[in-house]
Amino acid sequence: MSPEDREGAEAQQQSAVTALTPLYVPACPGSGKTHVIVARHLTHPAGHFRQARALISFTRTAQNQMGERCRAEGRAELAAFPNFIGTMDSFLWEFLVRPYLAADRQWQLVDTWAALGAEVKLDRTVALAEFPFVVDPDNGRERISQERLRENNPGLINSSKYPWGTWAGAAWKVRDRLVDQGYLSCHENRLYAFRHLTTRPSEVLGPLRSRFSEIMVDEVQDCSAAEIAILGMLHDAGLKLTLVGDPDQMIYEWRDADRQRLDEFTAKFDNKIELTGNRRSTPTICALAATLRSGSRPPDISVAGHEDDLPVLLIPAVFKKKAVAECAGSGSDVLEVFCEQATTRAGIPPEKCLITARNRDTLPIMPSQRGANQITRLARAWELVNSGRGAAADVVQACRAAASTLLKYWYPDISGSVEAMARKQHLQVQDLLRQGYVFLAALTQPHAHWNNDINALIKSWPRPATARPRATKGLFRGGPANVVSTVAVDPRPRIDIVHQVKGDAADAVLLLLPTSGVGARWRDGDPAYDEELRILYVAVTRARRLVGLAMPEGELNIVRTVLTAARVPHHVIGPAESLKLVSGT
């Protein structure tokens, strides 16, 4: 990193902090997107009601970080009224929806209809949350997407004696009855915001103009097509918008994110300041990331100041059942080989490594946890949580084990990861993990007949309205095996899916790519239209110093040609090397 590069990155940030609105700031990973928004807010003079700002994010974590930064800088008033710091859903609800609803009932916003246990009943029972209600961003009309229902849950109602039109009509009736009772989901929140802006613009826009001198949206690429349309109406009405984001990190097509609509909308902004200085990653990682984004743009400029610049590690792998990946030729565990490489090459300990994949079903299980039955895994989870000595990532895994225990009793006819089961029943994963933590804290210490205590607690535990337990299915028989201490003995890497680590960073990242065709996709695909490539981009850009890619040997050879053509330094871990690292010979 040269002084010129550092000065250039700082100049970009300063320009984004001081530029006039309307403003669009496309920002690369590690460029400090949230920092720019908060720094821009901190330049705000104290006081006048009509000079307040709205800071909109997509997670409560980002919302809290923005508020904490204002308070840390001694500007607590910027986190309070008349300013607004919150999520997109809360902004729409507070300013575009709730004030204009009928006053004849008590209104309540819920994340999903699953929170109410709403069901549609014909010749079978289907959760209302299974029906994908969508808003047409061109005219504000809503429909139920039969295509998306088939994608999310193929065969759910295909064998029903009732046609699709009858099911859709029944779903509309259930939804409308809930709205009559005063409930709105996030879909209706967006729908009503669109309608209010369309049918009563002067009434809705007046208070916004009076209160806010600027509306800033962080991670704008996470907006749905309907939310982009709503922001477009605010922009066309003359409200001053600042949008900050990275279109190459758009990985939420399942909630209607639309790259083309985002590009068309941001093209309307005359002021555009790019942030190309990456304060997180090495030049090699920046070059690797450039092969996974659209437009054939040059790599971002690394201004992180790392002393080393490690090559990308390519690990030929064989992916087996039960989430085990082995190095081709040696049979060594891919996870252990990567962590050993990170330690040997760069002094990066396992606890500063991140192991990630597209789907949770392909994430590796720690070698020390393989072969254990469910009650033994639960005993280890109990020990970790109650010891108070576990790392944060390990506590999350312990909570996941407990949540899985509850889900298997509540829903005996479904299987899979906690995320998969939660998705099928439209439950919130974070709520389930919190329940898992409390469940573990409420359990007795493991003993020979511990299953009796577990089963009694499971049966008495508060359950969702949609739960359908059946007799003893999901309950335990027998006690756990002898449980040796697993807490903080061997530091372990964080293991999670890409969607969960977006926004995070780690010194070393291993991305598991078991799917056939990934090499050709990497070589020939266009990330502007291929979300799968953007997911890989998000994964590798979490890394500060080292990236590892594990994939079948045929796929790896194709990716290797891509990296060679792009002059990305890389090193293939051969069988002898992986065997030597693990055996110590």
XYZ file of C-alpha atoms in Angstrom:
585
model
C 0.000 0.000 0.000
C 1.415 3.333 -1.044
C 0.749 6.651 0.704
C -0.996 7.737 -2.497
C -3.419 4.817 -2.278
C -4.218 5.604 1.351
C -4.730 9.284 0.577
C -6.903 8.409 -2.408
C -9.184 6.184 -0.309
C -9.501 8.835 2.376
C -10.291 11.457 -0.260
C -13.054 9.218 -1.661
C -14.594 8.817 1.775
C -14.386 12.530 2.519
C -16.022 13.351 -0.803
C -18.869 10.955 0.014
C -19.266 12.547 3.458
C -19.558 16.097 2.111
C -21.201 15.647 -1.342
C -24.583 17.152 -2.096
C -27.720 15.056 -2.425
C -29.191 13.246 -4.230
C -26.139 11.014 -3.969
C -25.289 7.425 -4.889
C -22.198 5.817 -3.332
C -21.309 2.424 -4.860
C -18.823 0.994 -2.378
C -16.550 -2.040 -2.508
C -16.231 -4.516 0.409
C -14.237 -3.125 3.315
C -14.596 0.472 2.110
C -16.464 1.670 5.199
C -20.005 2.098 3.895
C -21.622 2.452 7.319
C -18.766 4.720 8.429
C -19.555 7.112 5.571
C -23.240 7.290 6.515
C -22.538 7.942 10.197
C -19.722 10.414 9.436
C -22.076 12.245 7.091
C -24.684 12.344 9.863
C -22.121 13.614 12.391
C -21.477 16.693 10.241
C -25.089 17.707 10.833
C -25.674 20.890 12.825
C -27.655 20.529 16.029
C -31.170 21.570 16.250
C -33.695 22.576 13.638
C -36.648 20.218 13.249
C -36.546 20.427 9.475
C -32.887 19.490 9.361
C -33.257 16.000 10.823
C -31.948 12.926 9.017
C -33.261 9.394 8.571
C -30.652 6.608 8.612
C -32.093 3.373 7.238
C -30.426 -0.050 7.430
C -31.610 -3.625 6.942
C -30.588 -5.163 10.251
C -31.066 -4.218 13.871
C -27.339 -4.822 14.367
C -26.446 -2.082 11.877
C -29.114 0.147 13.413
C -27.572 -0.289 16.869
C -24.053 0.352 15.545
C -25.149 3.647 14.008
C -26.741 4.802 17.266
C -23.736 3.726 19.336
C -21.353 5.593 17.047
C -23.350 8.820 17.471
C -23.288 8.462 21.240
C -19.577 7.561 21.276
C -18.828 10.776 19.378
C -20.706 12.813 21.975
C -23.637 13.459 19.631
C -26.378 11.482 21.352
C -28.982 13.917 20.007
C -28.314 12.605 16.499
C -29.635 9.184 17.560
C -32.848 10.663 18.968
C -35.945 12.495 17.748
C -36.368 14.293 15.380
C -33.724 12.106 13.699
C -34.569 8.508 12.833
C -32.288 5.459 12.923
C -33.958 2.166 12.080
C -34.660 -0.607 9.593
C -36.431 -0.216 6.260
C -39.508 -1.996 7.632
C -39.717 0.315 10.655
C -39.241 3.423 8.473
C -42.075 2.432 6.135
C -44.318 1.561 9.063
C -43.693 4.715 11.078
C -43.814 7.286 8.268
C -45.676 5.830 5.287
C -48.136 3.288 6.673
C -49.284 3.476 10.303
C -50.309 7.196 10.357
C -52.674 6.650 7.419
C -54.458 3.472 8.514
C -58.034 3.551 9.778
C -58.337 4.455 13.447
C -61.043 1.846 14.098
C -58.691 -0.899 15.274
C -55.353 -1.510 16.979
C -52.795 -2.166 14.224
C -49.791 -4.432 14.632
C -46.878 -5.215 12.281
C -45.576 -8.817 12.309
C -42.514 -10.157 10.476
C -44.405 -13.096 8.992
C -47.840 -14.688 9.225
C -46.157 -17.667 10.884
C -45.890 -15.556 14.035
C -49.689 -15.838 14.286
C -49.891 -19.476 13.248
C -52.175 -18.522 10.338
C -53.302 -21.474 8.190
C -55.218 -22.142 4.988
C -57.373 -25.290 5.177
C -58.942 -27.198 2.288
C -58.214 -30.904 1.834
C -54.984 -30.276 3.756
C -53.576 -27.556 5.979
C -50.977 -25.142 4.596
C -49.404 -22.282 6.547
C -50.463 -18.893 5.160
C -46.799 -17.882 5.252
C -46.136 -20.480 2.528
C -48.071 -18.358 0.015
C -45.706 -15.777 -1.560
C -47.627 -12.497 -1.745
C -45.714 -10.086 -3.994
C -46.128 -6.462 -5.059
C -45.779 -5.418 -8.698
C -43.347 -2.468 -8.428
C -44.732 -0.933 -11.624
C -48.336 -0.509 -10.499
C -48.543 -1.526 -6.838
C -50.841 -4.480 -7.486
C -50.363 -7.629 -5.478
C -50.623 -11.269 -6.382
C -49.675 -14.661 -5.024
C -46.779 -16.137 -6.980
C -47.553 -19.743 -7.848
C -44.101 -20.036 -9.440
C -42.299 -19.049 -6.256
C -44.455 -21.389 -4.172
C -43.361 -24.237 -6.414
C -39.711 -23.197 -6.069
C -39.872 -22.936 -2.270
C -41.964 -26.011 -1.602
C -42.490 -28.165 -4.697
C -45.432 -30.497 -4.513
C -46.987 -28.773 -1.489
C -50.447 -28.517 -3.048
C -49.900 -30.105 -6.463
C -51.621 -33.322 -5.383
C -54.571 -31.505 -3.853
C -57.996 -32.110 -5.402
C -58.493 -28.336 -5.438
C -57.014 -26.230 -8.276
C -54.528 -23.413 -7.721
C -57.214 -20.746 -8.095
C -59.198 -22.206 -5.190
C -56.103 -22.312 -2.977
C -55.165 -18.743 -3.875
C -58.689 -17.553 -3.145
C -58.668 -19.285 0.234
C -55.295 -17.700 1.063
C -56.632 -14.248 0.158
C -59.591 -14.755 2.511
C -57.377 -15.794 5.438
C -55.011 -12.880 4.822
C -57.835 -10.348 4.510
C -59.425 -11.628 7.716
C -56.152 -11.022 9.576
C -55.886 -7.514 8.129
C -59.468 -6.858 9.295
C -58.262 -7.828 12.764
C -55.488 -5.220 12.547
C -52.467 -7.315 11.533
C -50.068 -6.527 8.704
C -47.016 -8.507 7.631
C -43.941 -6.921 6.059
C -45.464 -7.567 2.624
C -48.553 -5.504 3.449
C -46.269 -2.889 4.987
C -44.591 -2.379 1.600
C -47.909 -2.626 -0.237
C -49.604 0.047 1.880
C -46.553 2.328 1.692
C -46.715 2.123 -2.106
C -50.464 2.763 -2.146
C -50.336 5.690 0.255
C -47.611 7.380 -1.791
C -49.651 6.808 -4.945
C -53.129 7.778 -3.748
C -52.417 10.551 -1.192
C -48.943 11.900 -2.033
C -49.303 15.410 -0.598
C -50.613 14.068 2.712
C -47.804 11.524 3.025
C -44.903 13.540 1.644
C -45.607 16.722 3.603
C -44.461 15.418 7.011
C -41.359 13.843 5.461
C -40.353 17.101 3.785
C -40.998 18.990 7.010
C -38.908 16.684 9.163
C -36.035 15.317 7.080
C -33.385 17.189 5.144
C -31.931 13.856 3.985
C -32.824 10.152 3.939
C -29.797 7.806 3.874
C -30.065 4.118 3.007
C -27.242 1.738 3.916
C -26.791 -1.531 1.958
C -29.263 -0.350 -0.682
C -28.592 -3.512 -2.710
C -30.670 -5.394 -0.117
C -33.841 -3.482 -1.108
C -36.661 -5.442 -2.712
C -38.077 -4.296 -6.043
C -41.060 -2.779 -4.203
C -38.766 -0.882 -1.818
C -36.768 0.453 -4.773
C -40.058 1.668 -6.288
C -40.955 3.410 -3.008
C -37.551 5.110 -2.834
C -38.051 6.104 -6.466
C -41.293 7.884 -5.594
C -39.570 9.721 -2.737
C -36.759 10.737 -5.089
C -39.163 11.914 -7.806
C -41.027 13.957 -5.189
C -37.836 15.874 -4.424
C -36.793 14.303 -1.128
C -33.017 14.206 -0.824
C -31.719 10.642 -0.832
C -28.254 9.230 -0.226
C -27.878 5.592 -1.219
C -24.830 3.550 -0.206
C -24.267 -0.043 -1.257
C -22.519 -2.667 -3.340
C -24.638 -4.183 -6.152
C -22.184 -7.075 -6.380
C -23.296 -8.136 -2.878
C -26.976 -8.470 -3.850
C -27.780 -11.970 -2.543
C -31.444 -11.673 -1.558
C -33.348 -12.464 -4.734
C -35.599 -14.690 -2.619
C -36.996 -11.500 -1.053
C -37.397 -9.855 -4.466
C -34.107 -7.972 -4.802
C -33.680 -6.994 -8.462
C -30.280 -5.959 -9.848
C -31.689 -4.404 -13.030
C -34.177 -2.209 -11.156
C -31.467 -1.070 -8.755
C -29.155 -0.141 -11.640
C -31.929 1.736 -13.436
C -32.841 3.650 -10.294
C -29.311 4.634 -9.287
C -28.620 5.796 -12.868
C -30.948 8.727 -12.116
C -28.494 10.123 -9.542
C -26.242 12.814 -10.982
C -23.880 12.751 -7.987
C -22.015 9.446 -7.866
C -18.907 8.829 -5.757
C -17.290 5.403 -5.852
C -15.425 3.942 -2.896
C -12.728 1.619 -4.263
C -10.321 1.556 -1.324
C -10.591 -1.788 0.495
C -9.512 -1.399 4.129
C -10.054 -5.075 4.891
C -8.338 -7.350 2.386
C -4.947 -7.943 0.772
C -4.265 -7.178 -2.931
C -4.554 -10.895 -3.768
C -8.017 -11.132 -2.218
C -9.072 -7.961 -4.042
C -7.850 -9.518 -7.312
C -9.692 -12.764 -6.541
C -12.914 -10.859 -5.832
C -12.634 -9.001 -9.140
C -13.020 -12.325 -11.004
C -16.434 -12.755 -9.353
C -18.069 -9.455 -10.180
C -19.662 -7.888 -13.223
C -18.250 -5.404 -15.690
C -14.637 -6.642 -15.972
C -13.593 -3.872 -13.601
C -10.056 -3.733 -12.208
C -9.499 -4.977 -8.660
C -10.208 -2.629 -5.797
C -7.221 -0.965 -4.196
C -6.068 -2.637 -0.992
C -5.367 -0.037 1.676
C -5.548 -2.472 4.581
C -1.795 -2.314 5.211
C -1.222 -6.046 5.775
C 2.454 -6.980 5.876
C 1.943 -10.205 3.904
C 0.028 -11.003 0.713
C -0.744 -14.716 0.753
C -1.743 -16.715 -2.337
C -5.232 -18.173 -2.620
C -5.179 -21.797 -1.419
C -6.859 -24.273 -3.764
C -7.786 -27.560 -2.100
C -8.922 -30.486 -4.285
C -11.653 -32.072 -2.187
C -13.959 -35.043 -2.014
C -17.300 -34.233 -0.383
C -18.939 -37.087 1.487
C -22.139 -37.539 3.406
C -22.562 -36.250 6.963
C -20.882 -32.949 6.045
C -17.367 -34.358 5.721
C -14.906 -32.976 3.172
C -11.593 -34.750 2.598
C -8.539 -33.687 0.617
C -8.332 -35.622 -2.641
C -5.525 -38.183 -2.623
C -4.739 -38.036 1.092
C -8.123 -38.355 2.810
C -7.104 -35.632 5.283
C -9.854 -33.467 6.725
C -10.188 -30.266 4.656
C -11.113 -28.179 7.681
C -8.042 -29.291 9.634
C -5.736 -28.852 6.642
C -6.935 -25.301 6.029
C -6.613 -24.289 9.671
C -3.119 -25.803 9.756
C -2.187 -23.904 6.600
C -3.503 -20.652 8.079
C -1.401 -21.180 11.204
C 1.759 -22.322 9.381
C 1.738 -19.759 6.589
C 0.396 -16.706 8.391
C 0.200 -17.348 12.125
C -3.610 -17.228 11.975
C -5.079 -19.388 14.772
C -8.223 -21.489 14.151
C -10.458 -19.168 16.155
C -9.708 -16.407 13.625
C -10.732 -18.590 10.684
C -14.160 -18.711 9.068
C -15.500 -21.794 7.288
C -18.460 -21.054 5.032
C -20.614 -22.531 2.275
C -23.711 -21.755 0.239
C -25.906 -24.251 2.110
C -25.804 -25.371 5.712
C -26.106 -29.025 4.730
C -22.597 -28.869 3.241
C -20.924 -27.143 6.194
C -18.399 -29.388 7.947
C -18.866 -30.844 11.387
C -15.909 -30.461 13.716
C -13.960 -33.761 13.868
C -14.380 -33.880 17.658
C -18.177 -33.828 17.253
C -18.520 -36.479 14.548
C -20.070 -39.806 15.447
C -21.833 -38.495 18.551
C -25.529 -39.250 18.912
C -28.033 -36.456 19.480
C -28.206 -36.696 23.258
C -24.411 -36.663 23.529
C -24.249 -33.568 21.328
C -26.877 -31.968 23.552
C -24.798 -32.830 26.625
C -21.782 -31.143 25.067
C -23.929 -28.121 24.261
C -25.159 -28.018 27.867
C -21.585 -28.160 29.151
C -20.438 -25.360 26.852
C -23.272 -22.968 27.690
C -23.200 -23.606 31.426
C -19.405 -23.365 31.679
C -19.446 -19.728 30.602
C -16.123 -20.365 28.832
C -17.208 -21.035 25.264
C -16.367 -18.777 22.342
C -19.288 -16.921 20.806
C -19.343 -19.078 17.673
C -19.373 -22.263 19.794
C -22.257 -20.956 21.902
C -24.251 -20.367 18.715
C -23.605 -23.968 17.649
C -24.696 -25.186 21.083
C -27.921 -23.178 20.810
C -28.469 -24.648 17.359
C -28.224 -28.185 18.808
C -30.858 -27.340 21.429
C -33.126 -25.636 18.878
C -32.867 -28.725 16.667
C -33.963 -30.860 19.620
C -37.113 -28.782 20.088
C -37.919 -28.628 16.368
C -37.684 -32.404 15.943
C -40.328 -32.826 18.652
C -42.566 -30.014 17.436
C -42.451 -31.048 13.773
C -41.834 -34.813 13.595
C -42.514 -34.998 9.849
C -39.767 -32.624 8.712
C -35.993 -32.861 8.901
C -32.861 -30.925 8.044
C -30.891 -28.104 9.612
C -32.414 -25.606 12.020
C -32.480 -23.068 9.202
C -34.202 -25.473 6.810
C -36.843 -26.480 9.354
C -37.385 -22.858 10.397
C -37.807 -21.861 6.762
C -40.416 -24.573 6.192
C -42.414 -23.451 9.233
C -41.680 -19.731 8.742
C -40.075 -19.340 12.149
C -37.325 -16.858 12.983
C -33.942 -18.565 13.363
C -32.682 -16.025 15.901
C -35.750 -16.593 18.078
C -35.119 -20.339 17.930
C -31.464 -19.903 18.916
C -32.485 -17.740 21.865
C -34.958 -20.418 22.929
C -32.194 -22.991 22.579
C -29.978 -21.032 24.967
C -32.727 -20.749 27.601
C -33.581 -24.432 27.132
C -29.976 -25.472 27.815
C -29.808 -23.218 30.869
C -32.992 -24.845 32.218
C -31.715 -28.424 31.859
C -30.226 -30.399 34.735
C -26.628 -31.584 34.620
C -26.189 -34.657 32.364
C -26.464 -38.000 34.164
C -27.248 -41.627 33.350
C -31.023 -41.046 33.086
C -30.798 -37.522 31.700
C -33.205 -38.405 28.899
C -36.107 -38.344 31.382
C -35.294 -34.763 32.379
C -34.896 -33.686 28.743
C -38.168 -35.263 27.647
C -40.120 -33.682 30.513
C -38.711 -30.261 29.660
C -39.366 -30.691 25.930
C -43.025 -31.581 26.530
C -43.596 -28.627 28.857
C -41.707 -26.102 26.713
C -43.837 -23.353 25.051
C -44.327 -24.301 21.409
C -45.336 -22.420 18.250
C -48.999 -22.425 17.229
C -48.056 -24.483 14.169
C -46.349 -27.267 16.155
C -47.797 -30.757 15.688
C -45.970 -33.143 18.075
C -46.870 -36.808 17.733
C -46.667 -39.182 20.692
C -43.021 -39.859 21.593
C -41.542 -38.918 18.194
C -38.509 -36.700 18.764
C -38.035 -37.666 22.410
C -34.883 -39.317 23.795
C -34.170 -42.862 24.892
C -31.152 -43.713 27.017
C -28.538 -41.442 28.494
C -25.571 -39.687 26.915
C -22.170 -41.241 26.433
C -19.424 -40.137 28.807
C -18.935 -36.479 27.990
C -15.385 -35.231 28.045
C -14.811 -31.511 28.265
C -14.987 -29.840 24.852
C -15.061 -26.264 26.035
C -12.144 -24.088 24.952
C -9.760 -27.065 24.800
C -9.091 -26.801 21.077
C -9.815 -23.349 19.630
C -12.211 -23.778 16.733
C -13.075 -21.744 13.659
C -16.423 -20.134 13.108
C -18.636 -22.216 10.818
C -21.682 -20.639 9.155
C -23.419 -20.121 5.810
C -22.618 -17.155 3.564
C -25.903 -15.345 4.185
C -25.204 -15.360 7.931
C -21.654 -13.984 7.680
C -22.454 -11.133 5.279
C -21.222 -7.993 7.024
C -18.619 -9.892 9.069
C -14.893 -10.438 8.487
C -12.200 -12.971 9.451
C -8.448 -13.224 8.996
C -8.819 -16.443 6.977
C -11.847 -17.758 5.071
C -12.381 -21.234 3.636
C -15.197 -21.486 1.081
C -16.556 -24.985 0.401
C -17.823 -25.498 -3.150
C -19.153 -29.053 -3.540
C -21.504 -28.354 -6.454
C -20.629 -29.608 -9.917
C -20.488 -26.897 -12.556
C -19.163 -24.180 -10.260
C -15.946 -23.910 -12.298
C -17.726 -23.299 -15.607
C -20.076 -20.895 -13.888
C -17.136 -18.935 -12.482
C -15.453 -18.853 -15.891
C -18.451 -18.116 -18.118
C -21.167 -16.603 -15.936
C -22.121 -12.947 -15.473
C -22.516 -11.933 -11.813
C -24.879 -9.142 -12.878
C -27.448 -11.868 -13.614
C -26.188 -14.810 -11.544
C -26.837 -14.566 -7.814
C -24.829 -17.722 -7.116
C -21.654 -15.942 -8.255
C -22.496 -12.947 -6.080
C -22.809 -15.298 -3.105
C -19.254 -16.529 -3.769
C -18.139 -12.900 -4.026
C -19.611 -12.114 -0.615
C -17.877 -15.165 0.857
C -14.331 -14.432 -0.351
C -14.557 -10.721 0.498
C -15.066 -11.576 4.187
C -11.339 -12.441 4.340
C -8.622 -10.088 5.526
C -5.466 -12.100 4.734
C -6.125 -15.612 3.414
C -8.745 -17.326 1.248
C -9.059 -21.077 0.690
C -11.283 -22.679 -1.952
C -12.159 -26.364 -1.579
C -13.889 -28.049 -4.527
C -13.821 -31.215 -6.625
C -10.604 -31.528 -8.621
C -12.274 -31.058 -12.021
C -13.927 -27.830 -10.901
C -10.716 -26.622 -9.294
C -8.780 -27.012 -12.556
C -11.235 -24.689 -14.332
C -11.081 -22.102 -11.541
C -7.305 -22.319 -11.623
C -7.282 -21.240 -15.296
C -9.481 -18.263 -14.387
C -7.134 -17.187 -11.601
C -4.073 -17.673 -13.796
C -5.576 -15.510 -16.551
C -6.403 -12.825 -13.991
C -2.903 -13.059 -12.468
C -4.265 -13.991 -9.061
C -1.501 -15.698 -7.012
C -2.627 -19.177 -5.926
C -1.243 -22.423 -4.563
C -2.710 -25.928 -4.932
C -2.507 -28.120 -1.821
C -1.347 -31.509 -3.073
C -1.929 -34.899 -1.394
C 1.583 -35.095 0.062
C 1.344 -31.618 1.533
C -2.076 -32.168 3.135
C -0.995 -35.523 4.543
C 2.214 -34.048 5.935
C 0.441 -31.162 7.641
C -2.031 -33.338 9.476
C 0.269 -36.231 10.380
C 3.127 -33.984 11.385
C 5.587 -36.138 9.428
